[in-house]
């Protein structure tokens, strides 16, 4: 019996041990969902659609990932609002060349050391905080005088140094190119190297690097030896029975198409050379023989008719409505080279019968209406769009004060009525009495 109790106690202890062990393992394997760890997928753009389709990338803070990578900056997840960020701890903020990005405002950049013969002053170490460098008397800050704490947790650019007189200033300017130094940096230390890159739509030819070197105790830039030539789209194809005007076939250039006599151009008459070396639009316009163009016979609108003598190119159709109906839309349309009538077919809107009102009278307020007289037993008609006003007899008032009564394709916006007028103010109570309403 004693051995049985001992075995039972040992089993309970082993069960408790393994249960606590499994619990510890489970807790170790499952990440804390509340932690906002910086996973790799937050460092990349997943190409997803924004949650709010009305939002679009900001024009004030555009995203240029190619330029950001060229500057050595890592871009976080793009966004248009806070809802696009996976973590509630992140906000959609402007991150320089990376544009609007999901940023953790509490992320800190590293502590910075003061340069030799100089000091660095920080406004903080959170996103968008700044570090300002200064040097002792007789020395100059060579490099960035100010650095910014970026969303990726790194300070922008490289730490500057304090030098006396030998350093390079602004790097050479190359047309249609940019370099990987930050625009606010105006001084560079000896042996500093910068890389150049042609803008989109231009091709790099030559050596794209420049280096700061000192010769005879004077610093200057050597390089780059490049030129940025616009990308060529090649000579565009001509359309049958037509030609193009323009001899420039490189990025940004345009050509205009024309047709021979007796032909009409169908499609866009201009094409533009794009940055990828292709013409836009891709499809050529067409030159159509004018005499071969026939539009389909135009239809009569409801309560109206179409008047025309021909359906050939450039013919005109006009529209009329039945008596009392009002034409809504363009009264004429023209047959185009695409074998379609221009615009859309107009509509004929029905007139309205002027209603009679008990304890009041109706006044037609539109003086431009046709001269319609009311004969015995014949109702008075007004055209679409006309307005009525209502006058009620004494002690009566309109149901809808100051609301225009408008004819809309045979029906009134509301039926005018005069109802017994309501007292506007409560009667004055008698002395030592009250008013019961």
Short mmCIF file of C-alpha atoms in Angstrom, two decimals:
data_model
loop_
_atom_site.label_atom_id
_atom_site.label_comp_id
_atom_site.label_asym_id
_atom_site.label_seq_id
_atom_site.Cartn_x
_atom_site.Cartn_y
_atom_site.Cartn_z
CA UNK A 1 0.00 0.00 0.00
CA UNK A 2 2.87 2.31 0.84
CA UNK A 3 4.61 1.57 -2.48
CA UNK A 4 1.36 2.29 -4.33
CA UNK A 5 1.02 5.69 -2.65
CA UNK A 6 4.64 6.48 -3.46
CA UNK A 7 4.11 5.58 -7.13
CA UNK A 8 0.96 7.67 -7.28
CA UNK A 9 2.75 10.68 -5.78
CA UNK A 10 5.61 10.27 -8.26
CA UNK A 11 3.16 10.17 -11.19
CA UNK A 12 1.48 13.38 -10.03
CA UNK A 13 4.83 15.15 -9.73
CA UNK A 14 5.95 14.01 -13.20
CA UNK A 15 2.64 15.12 -14.73
CA UNK A 16 2.94 18.55 -13.12
CA UNK A 17 6.54 18.88 -14.32
CA UNK A 18 5.77 18.05 -17.95
CA UNK A 19 2.68 20.24 -17.93
CA UNK A 20 4.68 23.24 -16.73
CA UNK A 21 7.46 22.40 -19.21
CA UNK A 22 5.01 22.29 -22.12
CA UNK A 23 3.51 25.57 -20.99
CA UNK A 24 6.94 27.18 -20.93
CA UNK A 25 7.76 25.83 -24.39
CA UNK A 26 4.43 27.02 -25.79
CA UNK A 27 4.92 30.48 -24.36
CA UNK A 28 8.38 30.61 -25.82
CA UNK A 29 7.31 29.54 -29.30
CA UNK A 30 4.29 31.82 -29.63
CA UNK A 31 5.22 35.47 -30.18
CA UNK A 32 3.58 38.24 -28.22
CA UNK A 33 0.97 39.67 -30.54
CA UNK A 34 1.14 42.98 -28.75
CA UNK A 35 4.82 43.40 -29.53
CA UNK A 36 5.56 45.50 -32.60
CA UNK A 37 8.58 43.68 -33.92
CA UNK A 38 10.17 44.95 -37.11
CA UNK A 39 9.66 42.04 -39.46
CA UNK A 40 11.12 42.02 -42.93
CA UNK A 41 7.76 42.33 -44.65
CA UNK A 42 7.30 45.75 -43.08
CA UNK A 43 10.49 46.85 -44.81
CA UNK A 44 9.05 46.13 -48.24
CA UNK A 45 6.17 47.28 -50.35
CA UNK A 46 3.79 44.37 -50.82
CA UNK A 47 1.98 46.10 -53.68
CA UNK A 48 -1.39 45.82 -52.00
CA UNK A 49 -4.32 48.09 -52.76
CA UNK A 50 -4.98 50.87 -50.28
CA UNK A 51 -7.89 50.22 -47.93
CA UNK A 52 -9.53 53.50 -48.85
CA UNK A 53 -9.72 53.71 -52.68
CA UNK A 54 -10.32 57.46 -52.48
CA UNK A 55 -6.85 57.90 -51.00
CA UNK A 56 -3.85 57.98 -53.29
CA UNK A 57 -0.11 58.49 -52.74
CA UNK A 58 0.51 62.02 -51.52
CA UNK A 59 1.58 64.62 -54.05
CA UNK A 60 3.23 66.58 -51.22
CA UNK A 61 5.26 63.56 -50.08
CA UNK A 62 5.83 61.35 -53.16
CA UNK A 63 7.46 57.93 -52.89
CA UNK A 64 10.63 57.33 -54.90
CA UNK A 65 12.04 54.00 -53.75
CA UNK A 66 14.74 54.00 -56.41
CA UNK A 67 16.11 57.33 -55.20
CA UNK A 68 15.76 56.29 -51.55
CA UNK A 69 17.82 53.15 -52.20
CA UNK A 70 20.35 55.29 -54.09
CA UNK A 71 20.68 57.44 -50.94
CA UNK A 72 21.02 54.34 -48.76
CA UNK A 73 17.63 54.70 -47.06
CA UNK A 74 15.40 51.70 -46.35
CA UNK A 75 11.73 52.26 -47.11
CA UNK A 76 9.02 50.89 -44.85
CA UNK A 77 5.52 49.82 -45.83
CA UNK A 78 3.79 52.43 -47.98
CA UNK A 79 0.45 53.86 -46.88
CA UNK A 80 -2.09 56.57 -47.44
CA UNK A 81 -3.62 56.54 -43.94
CA UNK A 82 -3.04 54.94 -40.53
CA UNK A 83 -5.49 52.17 -41.48
CA UNK A 84 -2.98 50.83 -44.02
CA UNK A 85 -0.46 49.99 -41.27
CA UNK A 86 -0.47 46.49 -39.75
CA UNK A 87 0.30 47.65 -36.22
CA UNK A 88 -1.74 50.11 -34.20
CA UNK A 89 1.56 51.44 -32.85
CA UNK A 90 2.54 52.68 -36.31
CA UNK A 91 1.43 55.88 -38.00
CA UNK A 92 1.30 56.90 -41.66
CA UNK A 93 3.89 59.69 -41.87
CA UNK A 94 6.14 61.29 -44.48
CA UNK A 95 9.59 59.67 -44.61
CA UNK A 96 11.47 61.87 -47.10
CA UNK A 97 12.21 60.01 -50.35
CA UNK A 98 10.26 56.97 -49.13
CA UNK A 99 7.06 59.01 -49.13
CA UNK A 100 4.13 58.21 -46.86
CA UNK A 101 5.18 55.16 -44.83
CA UNK A 102 4.06 53.14 -41.80
CA UNK A 103 6.35 54.49 -39.08
CA UNK A 104 6.77 53.60 -35.43
CA UNK A 105 7.20 57.03 -33.79
CA UNK A 106 8.73 55.51 -30.63
CA UNK A 107 11.64 53.87 -32.47
CA UNK A 108 14.95 55.42 -31.39
CA UNK A 109 18.08 56.10 -33.39
CA UNK A 110 21.45 55.30 -31.84
CA UNK A 111 23.40 57.66 -29.63
CA UNK A 112 25.85 59.84 -31.58
CA UNK A 113 29.40 60.65 -30.61
CA UNK A 114 30.81 64.12 -31.02
CA UNK A 115 33.42 64.41 -33.78
CA UNK A 116 37.02 65.16 -32.92
CA UNK A 117 37.41 68.90 -32.33
CA UNK A 118 33.63 69.35 -32.41
CA UNK A 119 30.30 68.67 -30.73
CA UNK A 120 26.92 67.24 -31.69
CA UNK A 121 23.62 68.50 -30.25
CA UNK A 122 20.47 66.34 -30.39
CA UNK A 123 16.84 67.41 -30.20
CA UNK A 124 16.07 63.78 -29.39
CA UNK A 125 16.51 60.32 -30.86
CA UNK A 126 12.99 59.69 -32.20
CA UNK A 127 11.69 59.94 -35.75
CA UNK A 128 12.41 63.33 -37.37
CA UNK A 129 14.60 64.46 -34.46
CA UNK A 130 17.75 66.25 -35.58
CA UNK A 131 21.44 66.15 -34.75
CA UNK A 132 23.40 69.38 -35.32
CA UNK A 133 27.19 69.40 -35.59
CA UNK A 134 29.59 72.25 -34.83
CA UNK A 135 33.38 72.57 -34.68
CA UNK A 136 35.86 74.43 -32.53
CA UNK A 137 37.13 77.84 -33.57
CA UNK A 138 39.29 77.64 -36.69
CA UNK A 139 37.72 74.38 -37.90
CA UNK A 140 34.85 73.71 -40.31
CA UNK A 141 32.18 71.03 -40.42
CA UNK A 142 33.00 68.88 -43.42
CA UNK A 143 29.97 66.80 -44.31
CA UNK A 144 26.41 67.11 -43.08
CA UNK A 145 25.91 69.89 -40.55
CA UNK A 146 22.57 68.35 -39.63
CA UNK A 147 21.33 64.76 -39.68
CA UNK A 148 17.80 63.43 -39.22
CA UNK A 149 16.54 60.35 -37.38
CA UNK A 150 14.85 58.27 -40.08
CA UNK A 151 11.97 55.81 -39.83
CA UNK A 152 14.32 52.83 -40.25
CA UNK A 153 16.12 53.79 -37.01
CA UNK A 154 19.23 55.17 -38.71
CA UNK A 155 20.55 58.71 -38.89
CA UNK A 156 20.58 60.20 -42.37
CA UNK A 157 23.90 60.40 -44.18
CA UNK A 158 27.31 59.92 -42.59
CA UNK A 159 28.86 61.58 -39.55
CA UNK A 160 30.86 64.70 -40.50
CA UNK A 161 34.39 65.61 -39.40
CA UNK A 162 36.03 68.86 -38.33
CA UNK A 163 38.74 70.08 -40.72
CA UNK A 164 40.65 73.29 -41.18
CA UNK A 165 40.77 74.25 -44.85
CA UNK A 166 41.27 71.25 -47.13
CA UNK A 167 37.89 69.87 -48.21
CA UNK A 168 35.61 69.81 -51.25
CA UNK A 169 32.47 71.83 -51.65
CA UNK A 170 29.40 71.17 -53.80
CA UNK A 171 29.92 68.26 -56.23
CA UNK A 172 29.77 68.89 -60.00
CA UNK A 173 26.36 69.34 -61.62
CA UNK A 174 25.53 66.99 -64.48
CA UNK A 175 22.50 67.72 -66.64
CA UNK A 176 19.67 65.19 -66.24
CA UNK A 177 21.53 63.35 -63.44
CA UNK A 178 21.52 63.14 -59.64
CA UNK A 179 24.03 61.90 -57.08
CA UNK A 180 23.67 59.95 -53.84
CA UNK A 181 24.75 62.75 -51.49
CA UNK A 182 21.99 64.40 -49.50
CA UNK A 183 21.02 67.79 -50.95
CA UNK A 184 21.72 69.63 -47.68
CA UNK A 185 25.36 68.48 -47.62
CA UNK A 186 27.63 71.20 -49.04
CA UNK A 187 31.09 70.10 -47.83
CA UNK A 188 32.91 66.79 -48.29
CA UNK A 189 36.01 65.30 -46.69
CA UNK A 190 39.04 64.15 -48.66
CA UNK A 191 38.63 60.77 -50.36
CA UNK A 192 34.83 61.11 -50.23
CA UNK A 193 33.21 59.36 -53.19
CA UNK A 194 29.77 60.01 -54.61
CA UNK A 195 27.85 58.06 -57.22
CA UNK A 196 25.88 59.62 -60.07
CA UNK A 197 22.76 58.29 -61.74
CA UNK A 198 20.86 59.56 -64.77
CA UNK A 199 17.23 60.53 -64.32
CA UNK A 200 14.41 58.32 -65.56
CA UNK A 201 14.22 58.44 -69.34
CA UNK A 202 17.96 59.05 -69.80
CA UNK A 203 20.81 56.63 -70.52
CA UNK A 204 24.12 56.81 -68.61
CA UNK A 205 27.28 56.95 -70.71
CA UNK A 206 30.74 57.09 -69.10
CA UNK A 207 32.22 56.90 -65.59
CA UNK A 208 29.52 57.73 -62.98
CA UNK A 209 31.68 58.42 -59.86
CA UNK A 210 33.40 61.50 -58.44
CA UNK A 211 36.07 61.62 -55.72
CA UNK A 212 37.38 64.45 -53.55
CA UNK A 213 41.18 64.63 -53.84
CA UNK A 214 43.83 67.10 -52.66
CA UNK A 215 46.60 68.34 -54.94
CA UNK A 216 49.06 71.01 -53.82
CA UNK A 217 47.11 71.47 -50.58
CA UNK A 218 43.90 72.25 -52.49
CA UNK A 219 40.90 69.93 -52.65
CA UNK A 220 38.77 69.44 -55.75
CA UNK A 221 36.48 66.91 -57.35
CA UNK A 222 37.76 64.47 -59.95
CA UNK A 223 34.96 63.00 -62.04
CA UNK A 224 32.37 62.12 -62.99
CA UNK A 225 32.91 61.65 -66.69
CA UNK A 226 29.36 60.90 -67.79
CA UNK A 227 26.65 62.22 -70.04
CA UNK A 228 22.93 61.52 -69.79
CA UNK A 229 21.36 61.10 -73.19
CA UNK A 230 17.57 60.90 -73.61
CA UNK A 231 16.34 57.41 -74.40
CA UNK A 232 15.31 56.90 -78.03
CA UNK A 233 11.96 55.49 -79.11
CA UNK A 234 13.02 55.14 -82.73
CA UNK A 235 11.22 56.59 -85.73
CA UNK A 236 7.44 56.15 -85.32
CA UNK A 237 5.46 54.27 -87.91
CA UNK A 238 3.36 56.25 -90.38
CA UNK A 239 -0.32 55.52 -90.88
CA UNK A 240 -1.77 54.62 -94.27
CA UNK A 241 -2.83 57.71 -96.25
CA UNK A 242 -1.12 59.96 -93.71
CA UNK A 243 2.18 61.11 -92.22
CA UNK A 244 3.66 62.42 -89.00
CA UNK A 245 5.24 65.80 -88.32
CA UNK A 246 8.25 66.04 -85.99
CA UNK A 247 11.83 64.81 -86.21
CA UNK A 248 12.61 64.34 -82.49
CA UNK A 249 12.27 60.69 -81.46
CA UNK A 250 13.76 60.71 -77.94
CA UNK A 251 12.24 60.82 -74.44
CA UNK A 252 9.72 63.63 -74.03
CA UNK A 253 9.38 64.36 -77.75
CA UNK A 254 6.03 64.36 -79.55
CA UNK A 255 4.95 63.74 -83.12
CA UNK A 256 1.68 64.87 -84.73
CA UNK A 257 -0.18 62.84 -87.36
CA UNK A 258 -1.96 64.26 -90.41
CA UNK A 259 -4.07 62.72 -93.18
CA UNK A 260 -4.07 63.27 -96.93
CA UNK A 261 -6.88 65.18 -98.64
CA UNK A 262 -10.13 63.28 -98.65
CA UNK A 263 -9.25 61.38 -95.48
CA UNK A 264 -10.20 62.03 -91.87
CA UNK A 265 -8.03 61.16 -88.83
CA UNK A 266 -9.61 58.72 -86.37
CA UNK A 267 -7.85 58.38 -83.01
CA UNK A 268 -5.35 60.56 -81.15
CA UNK A 269 -3.33 62.79 -83.44
CA UNK A 270 -0.31 62.96 -81.07
CA UNK A 271 2.11 60.34 -79.76
CA UNK A 272 4.76 60.86 -77.06
CA UNK A 273 8.09 59.10 -76.50
CA UNK A 274 8.07 57.62 -72.98
CA UNK A 275 10.86 56.94 -70.50
CA UNK A 276 10.89 53.21 -71.34
CA UNK A 277 11.60 53.90 -75.02
CA UNK A 278 8.09 53.25 -76.37
CA UNK A 279 5.56 55.52 -78.06
CA UNK A 280 2.29 56.40 -76.31
CA UNK A 281 -0.39 55.66 -77.23
CA UNK A 282 0.71 52.33 -78.61
CA UNK A 283 -1.95 52.20 -81.35
CA UNK A 284 -1.58 54.32 -84.47
CA UNK A 285 -4.38 56.65 -85.54
CA UNK A 286 -6.14 55.80 -88.81
CA UNK A 287 -6.92 57.89 -91.88
CA UNK A 288 -10.45 57.04 -93.06
CA UNK A 289 -11.80 57.86 -96.51
CA UNK A 290 -14.42 60.54 -95.99
CA UNK A 291 -16.82 59.27 -98.68
CA UNK A 292 -16.83 55.83 -97.09
CA UNK A 293 -18.11 57.15 -93.75
CA UNK A 294 -21.80 56.51 -93.13
CA UNK A 295 -23.46 56.97 -89.75
CA UNK A 296 -26.53 54.90 -88.84
CA UNK A 297 -29.90 56.64 -89.30
CA UNK A 298 -30.60 58.67 -86.15
CA UNK A 299 -33.50 57.60 -83.97
CA UNK A 300 -36.44 59.80 -83.06
CA UNK A 301 -36.60 60.83 -79.42
CA UNK A 302 -39.76 60.00 -77.52
CA UNK A 303 -42.35 62.73 -78.26
CA UNK A 304 -40.06 64.24 -80.89
CA UNK A 305 -38.37 63.63 -84.24
CA UNK A 306 -34.94 63.71 -85.87
CA UNK A 307 -34.63 65.83 -89.04
CA UNK A 308 -31.82 64.98 -91.48
CA UNK A 309 -31.13 64.69 -95.22
CA UNK A 310 -27.99 62.53 -95.19
CA UNK A 311 -26.02 60.19 -92.94
CA UNK A 312 -22.63 60.70 -94.61
CA UNK A 313 -19.55 62.22 -93.02
CA UNK A 314 -20.07 65.71 -91.54
CA UNK A 315 -23.85 65.57 -92.03
CA UNK A 316 -25.99 67.25 -89.37
CA UNK A 317 -29.16 65.98 -87.73
CA UNK A 318 -31.45 68.36 -85.82
CA UNK A 319 -34.13 67.49 -83.29
CA UNK A 320 -37.60 68.87 -82.60
CA UNK A 321 -40.14 68.04 -79.91
CA UNK A 322 -43.91 67.73 -80.12
CA UNK A 323 -45.98 70.79 -79.24
CA UNK A 324 -45.70 71.61 -75.54
CA UNK A 325 -42.63 69.42 -74.99
CA UNK A 326 -39.23 70.92 -74.18
CA UNK A 327 -35.96 69.77 -75.77
CA UNK A 328 -33.35 68.84 -73.17
CA UNK A 329 -29.83 68.48 -74.60
CA UNK A 330 -28.07 69.49 -77.82
CA UNK A 331 -30.46 70.29 -80.66
CA UNK A 332 -27.98 69.12 -83.37
CA UNK A 333 -25.48 66.29 -83.83
CA UNK A 334 -22.81 65.70 -86.47
CA UNK A 335 -21.64 62.51 -88.23
CA UNK A 336 -17.95 61.94 -87.43
CA UNK A 337 -15.15 60.01 -89.08
CA UNK A 338 -15.68 57.20 -86.55
CA UNK A 339 -19.13 56.57 -88.11
CA UNK A 340 -20.88 57.81 -84.97
CA UNK A 341 -23.07 60.81 -84.28
CA UNK A 342 -21.51 63.32 -81.92
CA UNK A 343 -22.84 63.76 -78.39
CA UNK A 344 -25.95 62.00 -77.15
CA UNK A 345 -29.54 62.05 -78.32
CA UNK A 346 -31.57 64.79 -76.59
CA UNK A 347 -34.82 64.15 -74.72
CA UNK A 348 -38.25 65.72 -75.03
CA UNK A 349 -39.62 66.57 -71.61
CA UNK A 350 -43.37 66.59 -71.08
CA UNK A 351 -45.32 69.71 -70.03
CA UNK A 352 -47.27 69.99 -66.79
CA UNK A 353 -50.92 70.87 -66.18
CA UNK A 354 -51.28 73.90 -63.93
CA UNK A 355 -53.25 72.68 -60.91
CA UNK A 356 -56.22 74.47 -59.36
CA UNK A 357 -55.97 75.22 -55.66
CA UNK A 358 -58.81 75.65 -53.20
CA UNK A 359 -58.59 78.83 -51.09
CA UNK A 360 -55.77 80.16 -53.28
CA UNK A 361 -54.43 80.80 -56.77
CA UNK A 362 -51.38 79.66 -58.75
CA UNK A 363 -49.06 82.14 -60.50
CA UNK A 364 -46.70 81.09 -63.31
CA UNK A 365 -43.42 82.77 -62.39
CA UNK A 366 -41.45 82.04 -65.58
CA UNK A 367 -42.21 84.90 -67.98
CA UNK A 368 -40.33 83.22 -70.86
CA UNK A 369 -42.89 80.43 -71.23
CA UNK A 370 -44.96 80.12 -74.45
CA UNK A 371 -48.14 82.18 -74.56
CA UNK A 372 -50.69 79.56 -73.50
CA UNK A 373 -54.23 80.74 -72.83
CA UNK A 374 -56.77 78.76 -70.90
CA UNK A 375 -60.01 78.33 -72.82
CA UNK A 376 -63.24 76.99 -71.47
CA UNK A 377 -62.73 73.46 -70.19
CA UNK A 378 -59.13 73.34 -71.39
CA UNK A 379 -56.39 73.15 -68.73
CA UNK A 380 -53.46 75.54 -68.76
CA UNK A 381 -50.13 73.85 -69.63
CA UNK A 382 -46.59 74.94 -68.82
CA UNK A 383 -43.34 73.53 -70.17
CA UNK A 384 -40.68 71.49 -68.44
CA UNK A 385 -38.58 73.52 -66.01
CA UNK A 386 -41.12 76.27 -65.36
CA UNK A 387 -41.93 77.35 -61.80
CA UNK A 388 -45.15 78.19 -60.00
CA UNK A 389 -45.79 80.34 -56.97
CA UNK A 390 -48.81 80.10 -54.70
CA UNK A 391 -50.96 82.81 -53.12
CA UNK A 392 -53.46 81.76 -50.48
CA UNK A 393 -56.61 83.53 -49.30
CA UNK A 394 -56.64 85.30 -45.93
CA UNK A 395 -56.39 82.94 -42.96
CA UNK A 396 -54.81 80.28 -45.23
CA UNK A 397 -51.17 79.45 -45.91
CA UNK A 398 -49.14 77.13 -48.24
CA UNK A 399 -48.18 73.72 -46.92
CA UNK A 400 -44.53 74.34 -47.90
CA UNK A 401 -43.52 77.97 -47.51
CA UNK A 402 -40.87 79.41 -49.85
CA UNK A 403 -40.43 76.10 -51.68
CA UNK A 404 -40.50 76.47 -55.50
CA UNK A 405 -43.00 74.35 -57.39
CA UNK A 406 -41.19 73.07 -60.50
CA UNK A 407 -42.41 71.18 -63.56
CA UNK A 408 -40.22 68.11 -64.12
CA UNK A 409 -41.11 66.09 -67.24
CA UNK A 410 -44.86 66.14 -66.71
CA UNK A 411 -44.95 66.09 -62.92
CA UNK A 412 -44.71 68.79 -60.26
CA UNK A 413 -42.04 68.73 -57.60
CA UNK A 414 -44.91 68.88 -55.10
CA UNK A 415 -48.65 69.59 -55.24
CA UNK A 416 -49.53 73.13 -54.09
CA UNK A 417 -52.14 73.34 -51.33
CA UNK A 418 -53.56 76.04 -49.07
CA UNK A 419 -54.38 74.95 -45.53
CA UNK A 420 -55.83 76.88 -42.59
CA UNK A 421 -53.18 79.17 -41.21
CA UNK A 422 -51.70 78.43 -37.84
CA UNK A 423 -51.28 81.06 -35.16
CA UNK A 424 -47.71 82.20 -35.02
CA UNK A 425 -47.76 83.38 -31.41
CA UNK A 426 -49.51 82.24 -28.24
CA UNK A 427 -52.28 84.58 -27.10
CA UNK A 428 -51.47 86.78 -24.12
CA UNK A 429 -52.73 85.31 -20.87
CA UNK A 430 -55.38 87.36 -18.99
CA UNK A 431 -54.67 88.73 -15.56
CA UNK A 432 -55.07 86.04 -12.95
CA UNK A 433 -55.73 83.47 -15.73
CA UNK A 434 -54.11 81.23 -18.34
CA UNK A 435 -54.36 80.30 -22.03
CA UNK A 436 -55.34 76.75 -22.92
CA UNK A 437 -54.46 75.76 -26.51
#
